[in-house]
Amino acid sequence: MENIMEVQHLKKYFPVKGGFVSHTLGYVQAVDDISFTIKKGRVLGLVGESGCGKSTVGRTILGLTPATEGKILFEGEDIAGAKGEKQHEIRRKMQIVFQDPYSSLDPRMTVYDLISEGMVAQKMVDGRADLEEKVNELMLKCGLFPEQANRYPHQFSGGQRQRISIARALATRPEFVVCDEAVSALDVSIQAQIINLLKDMQEEMGLTYLFISHDLSIVRFISDDVAVMYLGQIVEMGTKAQIFDHPAHPYTQALLSAAPAFTKKEKREKKRILLEGDLPTPYNPPKGCRFAGRCPYAKPECQEVQELTELEDGHMVMCRRAQEEARRKGERI
Ligand SMILES: Nc1ncnc2c1ncn2[C@@H]1O[C@H](COP(=O)(O)OP(=O)(O)O)[C@@H](O)[C@H]1O
Ligand SMILES: [Mg+2]
């Protein structure tokens, strides 16, 4: 399977200015040297606490904000500085669905205009009748009724507005979609419907998703592969089974232990690992392992820089302390 998205050593730093003559005091290291690939047709879930840099990753790889360093290869080509026709093509092929459809949908545009805008800009329609047919078809697919086409976003419920956002994103027949907390603002009952719609569309259209969420159960439902972020870095990455059944990084273990248990067996087996301290800020973050200050296994050596290394079968982890500790105690992890 080919890699549709390849991110190499991506960094995104935001300067923090201050002082009398407004000089740069330091940098928020929102994304600090992360690399990953997504194979065509797969869903990579990107999970981590609020503020760890997930949205910045999504925005940077879509070219909505320039990278500070690193490479973003889409279908094998570097997209930095793409212009003219290339940029036009990338705009068609890559789309995003945001958390809050109310602020991302122009309130003065009707549903019809919102859905048709991209298709018209990309010259993908052959006259009015064709456009109307395509809009109708998309609305039906996304669980909306064509007779609602002349209404405005505020006349819809949150779940329906997210259906409009999805129809709008899929209208240009993209290849790659970033879903940034796409269901996080919805009621739980509606969440299930929208997540099913996203999954159905992904399967039907053979889409590739970068699925960003702070919610582990949602990531678990929709992803094939999972990357766990902590303070601007990926600390662990692997298939869904590797991450959820054999979490190796102390942070992933703590995150999973804080998620609710559903089955009796899960409840019985669940050990809660309480994290001490708060999430530090990515403004001048600690040297070496960024998680060390909250880690139950931290040792003085953790002050040294850590790198993501392979455990087995592509399962990547930044720290082996948890496994070493388990091995010492004779436990299997
Ligand atoms: N435009 C910006 N200017 C300065 N700092 C920013 C900007 N956007 C995001 N940040 C900071 O970068 C960090 C990561 O933010 P974000 O990517 O939104 O995290 P997440 O999506 O995981 O909640 C946060 O500390 C945030 O305050
Ligand atoms: Mg975010």
Coordinates of C-alpha atoms and ligand atoms in Angstrom, one line a residue:
M1 CA 0.0 0.0 0.0
E2 CA 1.3 3.4 -0.9
N3 CA 1.9 6.2 1.6
I4 CA -0.5 9.0 0.9
M5 CA 0.9 11.2 3.6
E6 CA 4.4 11.3 4.9
V7 CA 5.5 13.7 7.6
Q8 CA 9.2 14.0 8.4
H9 CA 10.6 15.8 11.4
L10 CA 7.8 18.4 11.5
K11 CA 8.2 21.3 13.8
K12 CA 5.9 24.2 14.5
Y13 CA 7.0 26.8 16.9
F14 CA 5.0 29.9 17.7
P15 CA 7.1 32.9 18.8
V16 CA 6.1 34.6 22.1
K17 CA 6.7 38.3 22.0
G18 CA 6.9 40.8 24.8
G19 CA 8.8 43.5 26.4
F20 CA 9.0 47.2 25.7
V21 CA 10.3 46.9 22.1
S22 CA 8.4 43.7 21.5
H23 CA 11.1 41.2 20.9
T24 CA 10.8 37.4 20.8
L25 CA 11.0 36.0 24.3
G26 CA 10.8 32.4 23.4
Y27 CA 8.8 29.8 21.5
V28 CA 5.8 27.7 22.1
Q29 CA 7.0 24.4 20.8
A30 CA 3.5 23.3 19.7
V31 CA 4.9 20.5 17.5
D32 CA 8.4 19.4 18.0
D33 CA 10.0 17.0 15.6
I34 CA 7.3 14.5 14.7
S35 CA 7.3 12.0 11.9
F36 CA 4.6 9.6 10.7
T37 CA 3.1 8.1 7.6
I38 CA -0.4 7.3 6.7
K39 CA -1.1 4.6 4.1
K40 CA -3.8 5.2 1.5
G41 CA -7.3 4.2 2.7
R42 CA -6.3 4.0 6.4
V43 CA -7.4 6.0 9.4
L44 CA -4.6 7.3 11.7
G45 CA -6.0 8.4 15.1
L46 CA -4.1 11.2 16.8
V47 CA -4.8 11.3 20.5
G48 CA -3.6 13.3 23.5
E49 CA -4.7 15.8 26.1
S50 CA -5.9 19.3 25.1
G51 CA -3.0 21.6 24.2
C52 CA -0.6 18.8 23.2
G53 CA -0.4 20.0 19.6
K54 CA -2.9 17.9 17.7
S55 CA -4.7 20.7 15.8
T56 CA -1.4 22.3 15.0
V57 CA -0.3 19.0 13.3
G58 CA -3.6 18.9 11.3
R59 CA -3.4 22.6 10.2
T60 CA 0.3 22.4 9.3
I61 CA 0.0 19.3 7.1
L62 CA -3.0 20.8 5.3
G63 CA -0.8 23.9 4.6
L64 CA -3.1 26.2 6.5
T65 CA -0.1 27.4 8.5
P66 CA 3.5 27.0 7.4
A67 CA 5.8 24.5 9.1
T68 CA 8.8 25.9 11.0
E69 CA 10.9 22.9 9.9
G70 CA 10.4 19.5 8.4
K71 CA 8.8 18.0 5.3
I72 CA 5.2 17.1 4.4
L73 CA 4.9 14.8 1.4
F74 CA 1.4 14.3 0.0
E75 CA 1.3 11.5 -2.6
G76 CA 5.1 11.6 -2.6
E77 CA 5.4 15.3 -3.3
D78 CA 6.5 18.0 -1.0
I79 CA 3.5 20.3 -0.6
A80 CA 5.4 23.3 1.0
G81 CA 5.1 26.3 -1.2
A82 CA 2.8 24.6 -3.8
K83 CA 1.5 27.2 -6.1
G84 CA -1.0 27.6 -9.0
E85 CA -2.4 24.4 -10.5
K86 CA -0.6 22.2 -7.9
Q87 CA -2.1 24.2 -5.1
H88 CA -5.5 24.1 -6.7
E89 CA -5.3 20.3 -7.0
I90 CA -4.1 19.9 -3.4
R91 CA -7.1 22.0 -2.2
R92 CA -9.4 19.6 -3.9
K93 CA -7.7 16.5 -2.6
M94 CA -7.3 17.5 1.0
Q95 CA -10.2 18.6 3.2
I96 CA -10.9 19.2 6.9
V97 CA -13.9 18.8 9.2
F98 CA -13.7 21.0 12.3
Q99 CA -15.1 20.5 15.8
D100 CA -17.4 23.5 15.6
P101 CA -19.5 23.5 12.5
Y102 CA -21.2 26.8 13.5
S103 CA -18.0 28.9 13.3
S104 CA -16.7 27.0 10.2
L105 CA -19.8 27.4 8.1
D106 CA -20.5 30.9 6.8
P107 CA -23.9 31.8 8.3
R108 CA -24.9 33.9 5.3
M109 CA -24.6 30.9 2.9
T110 CA -27.4 28.4 2.2
V111 CA -26.7 24.7 2.5
Y112 CA -26.8 24.5 -1.2
D113 CA -24.2 27.2 -1.6
L114 CA -22.0 25.7 1.1
I115 CA -22.0 22.3 -0.5
S116 CA -21.6 23.5 -4.1
E117 CA -18.9 26.1 -3.5
G118 CA -15.9 23.7 -3.8
M119 CA -17.3 21.8 -6.8
V120 CA -17.8 25.1 -8.6
A121 CA -14.4 26.4 -7.7
Q122 CA -12.8 23.2 -8.9
K123 CA -14.9 23.2 -12.1
M124 CA -16.3 19.7 -11.3
V125 CA -19.8 20.3 -12.6
D126 CA -21.4 20.5 -16.0
G127 CA -24.2 23.1 -15.7
R128 CA -26.9 23.8 -13.1
A129 CA -28.8 20.6 -13.5
D130 CA -25.7 18.6 -12.9
L131 CA -24.7 20.7 -9.9
E132 CA -28.2 20.3 -8.4
E133 CA -28.1 16.5 -8.9
K134 CA -24.7 16.3 -7.2
V135 CA -25.7 18.4 -4.2
N136 CA -28.9 16.4 -3.8
E137 CA -27.0 13.1 -3.9
L138 CA -24.4 14.3 -1.3
M139 CA -27.1 15.6 1.0
L140 CA -28.9 12.3 0.9
K141 CA -25.7 10.4 1.5
C142 CA -24.9 12.5 4.5
G143 CA -28.4 12.1 6.0
L144 CA -29.9 15.5 4.9
F145 CA -33.0 16.1 2.8
P146 CA -32.6 18.0 -0.5
E147 CA -35.6 20.1 0.4
Q148 CA -33.5 21.6 3.2
A149 CA -31.0 23.0 0.7
N150 CA -32.2 26.6 0.8
R151 CA -31.9 26.8 4.6
Y152 CA -29.1 28.5 6.5
P153 CA -26.8 26.8 9.0
H154 CA -28.4 28.3 12.1
Q155 CA -31.7 26.6 11.2
F156 CA -30.1 23.2 11.9
S157 CA -29.2 21.3 15.0
G158 CA -25.5 20.7 15.9
G159 CA -25.5 17.1 14.5
Q160 CA -27.1 18.3 11.3
R161 CA -24.7 21.1 10.9
Q162 CA -21.9 18.6 11.2
R163 CA -23.6 16.6 8.4
I164 CA -23.5 19.8 6.3
S165 CA -19.7 20.2 7.1
I166 CA -19.1 16.6 6.1
A167 CA -21.1 17.0 2.8
R168 CA -19.1 20.2 2.1
A169 CA -15.8 18.5 2.8
L170 CA -16.6 15.5 0.6
A171 CA -18.1 17.5 -2.3
T172 CA -14.7 17.8 -4.1
R173 CA -14.1 14.0 -3.8
P174 CA -11.0 14.4 -1.7
E175 CA -8.4 11.7 -1.0
F176 CA -7.4 12.8 2.4
V177 CA -9.5 14.3 5.2
V178 CA -8.4 15.7 8.5
C179 CA -11.2 15.4 11.1
D180 CA -10.3 17.7 14.0
E181 CA -12.4 16.8 17.0
A182 CA -15.2 16.4 14.5
V183 CA -17.7 14.9 17.0
S184 CA -16.4 16.3 20.3
A185 CA -18.9 19.1 20.6
L186 CA -21.9 16.8 20.0
D187 CA -24.2 15.0 22.4
V188 CA -23.2 11.4 22.9
S189 CA -26.2 10.0 21.1
I190 CA -25.5 12.2 18.1
Q191 CA -21.8 11.5 18.2
A192 CA -22.5 7.9 17.3
Q193 CA -24.5 8.8 14.3
I194 CA -21.9 11.3 13.0
I195 CA -19.0 8.9 13.6
N196 CA -20.8 6.2 11.7
L197 CA -21.4 8.6 8.8
L198 CA -17.7 9.4 8.8
K199 CA -16.7 5.8 8.8
D200 CA -19.3 4.8 6.1
M201 CA -18.0 7.6 3.9
Q202 CA -14.4 6.6 4.5
E203 CA -15.1 3.0 3.5
E204 CA -17.3 3.9 0.5
M205 CA -15.0 6.6 -1.0
G206 CA -11.7 4.9 0.0
L207 CA -10.7 8.0 2.0
T208 CA -7.7 8.4 4.2
Y209 CA -8.3 10.2 7.5
L210 CA -6.1 11.8 10.1
F211 CA -8.6 11.6 12.9
I212 CA -7.8 14.0 15.7
S213 CA -9.5 13.5 19.1
H214 CA -8.8 13.7 22.8
D215 CA -11.4 11.0 23.3
L216 CA -9.8 7.5 23.4
S217 CA -13.0 5.6 22.8
I218 CA -13.8 7.5 19.6
V219 CA -10.2 7.0 18.3
R220 CA -10.5 3.3 19.2
F221 CA -13.7 3.0 17.2
I222 CA -12.6 4.6 14.0
S223 CA -8.8 4.2 13.7
D224 CA -6.6 1.5 12.1
D225 CA -3.5 3.0 13.5
V226 CA -3.0 5.3 16.5
A227 CA -0.4 8.0 17.4
V228 CA -0.3 9.3 21.0
M229 CA 0.9 12.8 21.5
Y230 CA 2.4 14.4 24.6
L231 CA 3.5 18.0 24.7
G232 CA 4.3 18.4 21.0
Q233 CA 5.8 15.0 20.4
I234 CA 4.6 11.5 19.5
V235 CA 5.4 9.2 22.4
E236 CA 3.9 6.1 21.0
M237 CA 2.5 4.9 17.6
G238 CA 1.3 1.6 16.3
T239 CA -1.8 -0.4 15.1
K240 CA -4.9 0.0 17.2
A241 CA -4.3 -3.4 18.7
Q242 CA -0.8 -2.5 19.7
I243 CA -1.8 0.7 21.4
F244 CA -5.0 -0.4 23.1
D245 CA -4.0 -4.0 24.0
H246 CA -0.3 -3.5 24.6
P247 CA 0.4 0.1 25.5
A248 CA 4.1 0.5 26.1
H249 CA 4.6 4.1 27.0
P250 CA 3.9 5.2 30.6
Y251 CA 1.8 8.1 29.3
T252 CA -0.3 5.8 27.0
Q253 CA -0.8 3.4 30.0
A254 CA -2.0 6.3 32.2
L255 CA -4.3 7.7 29.5
L256 CA -5.9 4.3 28.9
S257 CA -6.2 3.6 32.7
A258 CA -8.2 6.8 33.0
A259 CA -10.7 5.8 30.3
P260 CA -13.9 4.3 31.5
A261 CA -14.1 0.5 31.7
F262 CA -17.1 -1.0 29.9
T263 CA -17.1 -4.8 30.5
K264 CA -16.9 -6.5 33.9
K265 CA -13.6 -8.1 32.8
E266 CA -12.2 -4.7 32.0
K267 CA -13.4 -3.3 35.3
R268 CA -11.8 -6.2 37.2
E269 CA -8.5 -5.9 35.4
K270 CA -8.3 -2.1 35.4
K271 CA -5.6 -0.5 37.4
R272 CA -5.8 3.2 37.6
I273 CA -2.5 5.1 37.2
L274 CA -2.9 8.5 38.5
L275 CA -0.8 11.2 36.9
E276 CA 0.8 13.6 39.2
G277 CA 1.2 17.3 38.4
D278 CA -0.3 19.2 35.5
L279 CA 0.4 19.1 31.8
P280 CA 3.4 21.5 31.5
T281 CA 3.2 24.1 28.8
P282 CA 5.0 23.7 25.5
Y283 CA 6.6 27.1 26.1
N284 CA 10.2 26.3 26.9
P285 CA 9.4 22.7 27.7
P286 CA 11.6 20.5 30.0
K287 CA 14.8 19.0 28.5
G288 CA 15.0 15.3 27.8
C289 CA 11.8 13.3 28.3
R290 CA 8.9 15.7 28.5
F291 CA 6.8 13.3 30.5
A292 CA 9.4 12.7 33.2
G293 CA 7.9 15.2 35.7
R294 CA 4.7 13.1 35.8
C295 CA 6.0 9.7 35.2
P296 CA 5.8 6.9 37.8
Y297 CA 9.0 5.3 36.4
A298 CA 11.1 8.5 36.1
K299 CA 14.8 8.2 36.8
P300 CA 17.6 10.8 36.7
E301 CA 18.6 9.5 33.2
C302 CA 15.3 10.7 31.9
Q303 CA 16.8 14.1 31.6
E304 CA 18.4 12.9 28.4
V305 CA 16.8 13.3 25.0
Q306 CA 14.5 10.4 24.0
E307 CA 13.8 9.1 20.6
L308 CA 11.0 7.1 19.1
T309 CA 12.3 3.6 18.5
E310 CA 10.7 0.4 17.2
L311 CA 9.6 -2.4 19.6
E312 CA 8.3 -5.0 17.1
D313 CA 6.2 -5.0 14.0
G314 CA 6.3 -1.2 13.6
H315 CA 5.1 -0.5 17.1
M316 CA 7.1 2.6 18.0
V317 CA 7.7 3.9 21.5
M318 CA 9.8 6.7 23.1
C319 CA 10.5 5.0 26.4
R320 CA 11.0 1.4 27.6
R321 CA 10.9 2.0 31.3
A322 CA 7.4 0.6 31.7
Q323 CA 8.4 -2.7 30.0
E324 CA 11.7 -3.0 31.9
E325 CA 9.8 -2.5 35.1
A326 CA 7.2 -5.1 34.2
R327 CA 9.9 -7.6 33.1
R328 CA 11.7 -7.1 36.4
K329 CA 8.5 -7.9 38.3
G330 CA 7.9 -10.9 36.0
E331 CA 4.7 -9.4 34.5
R332 CA 3.6 -9.6 30.9
I333 CA 2.6 -6.4 29.2
Ligands
LIG1 N1 -1.5 30.6 16.7 C1 -0.9 30.2 17.8 N2 -0.1 31.1 18.4 C2 0.5 30.7 19.6 N3 0.4 29.6 20.2 C3 -0.5 28.7 19.6 C4 -1.2 28.9 18.4 N4 -1.9 27.9 18.1 C5 -1.7 27.0 19.1 N5 -0.8 27.4 20.0 C6 -0.4 26.7 21.2 O1 0.2 25.5 20.7 C7 -0.1 24.4 21.6 C8 -0.8 23.3 20.9 O2 -2.1 23.8 20.5 P1 -3.2 22.9 19.7 O3 -2.4 22.4 18.5 O4 -4.4 23.7 19.5 O5 -3.4 21.6 20.7 P2 -4.6 20.6 20.7 O6 -5.3 20.6 19.4 O7 -3.9 19.3 21.0 O8 -5.5 20.9 21.8 C9 -0.9 25.1 22.8 O9 0.0 25.4 23.8 C10 -1.5 26.3 22.1 O10 -1.6 27.3 23.1
MG2 MG -7.3 21.0 19.0

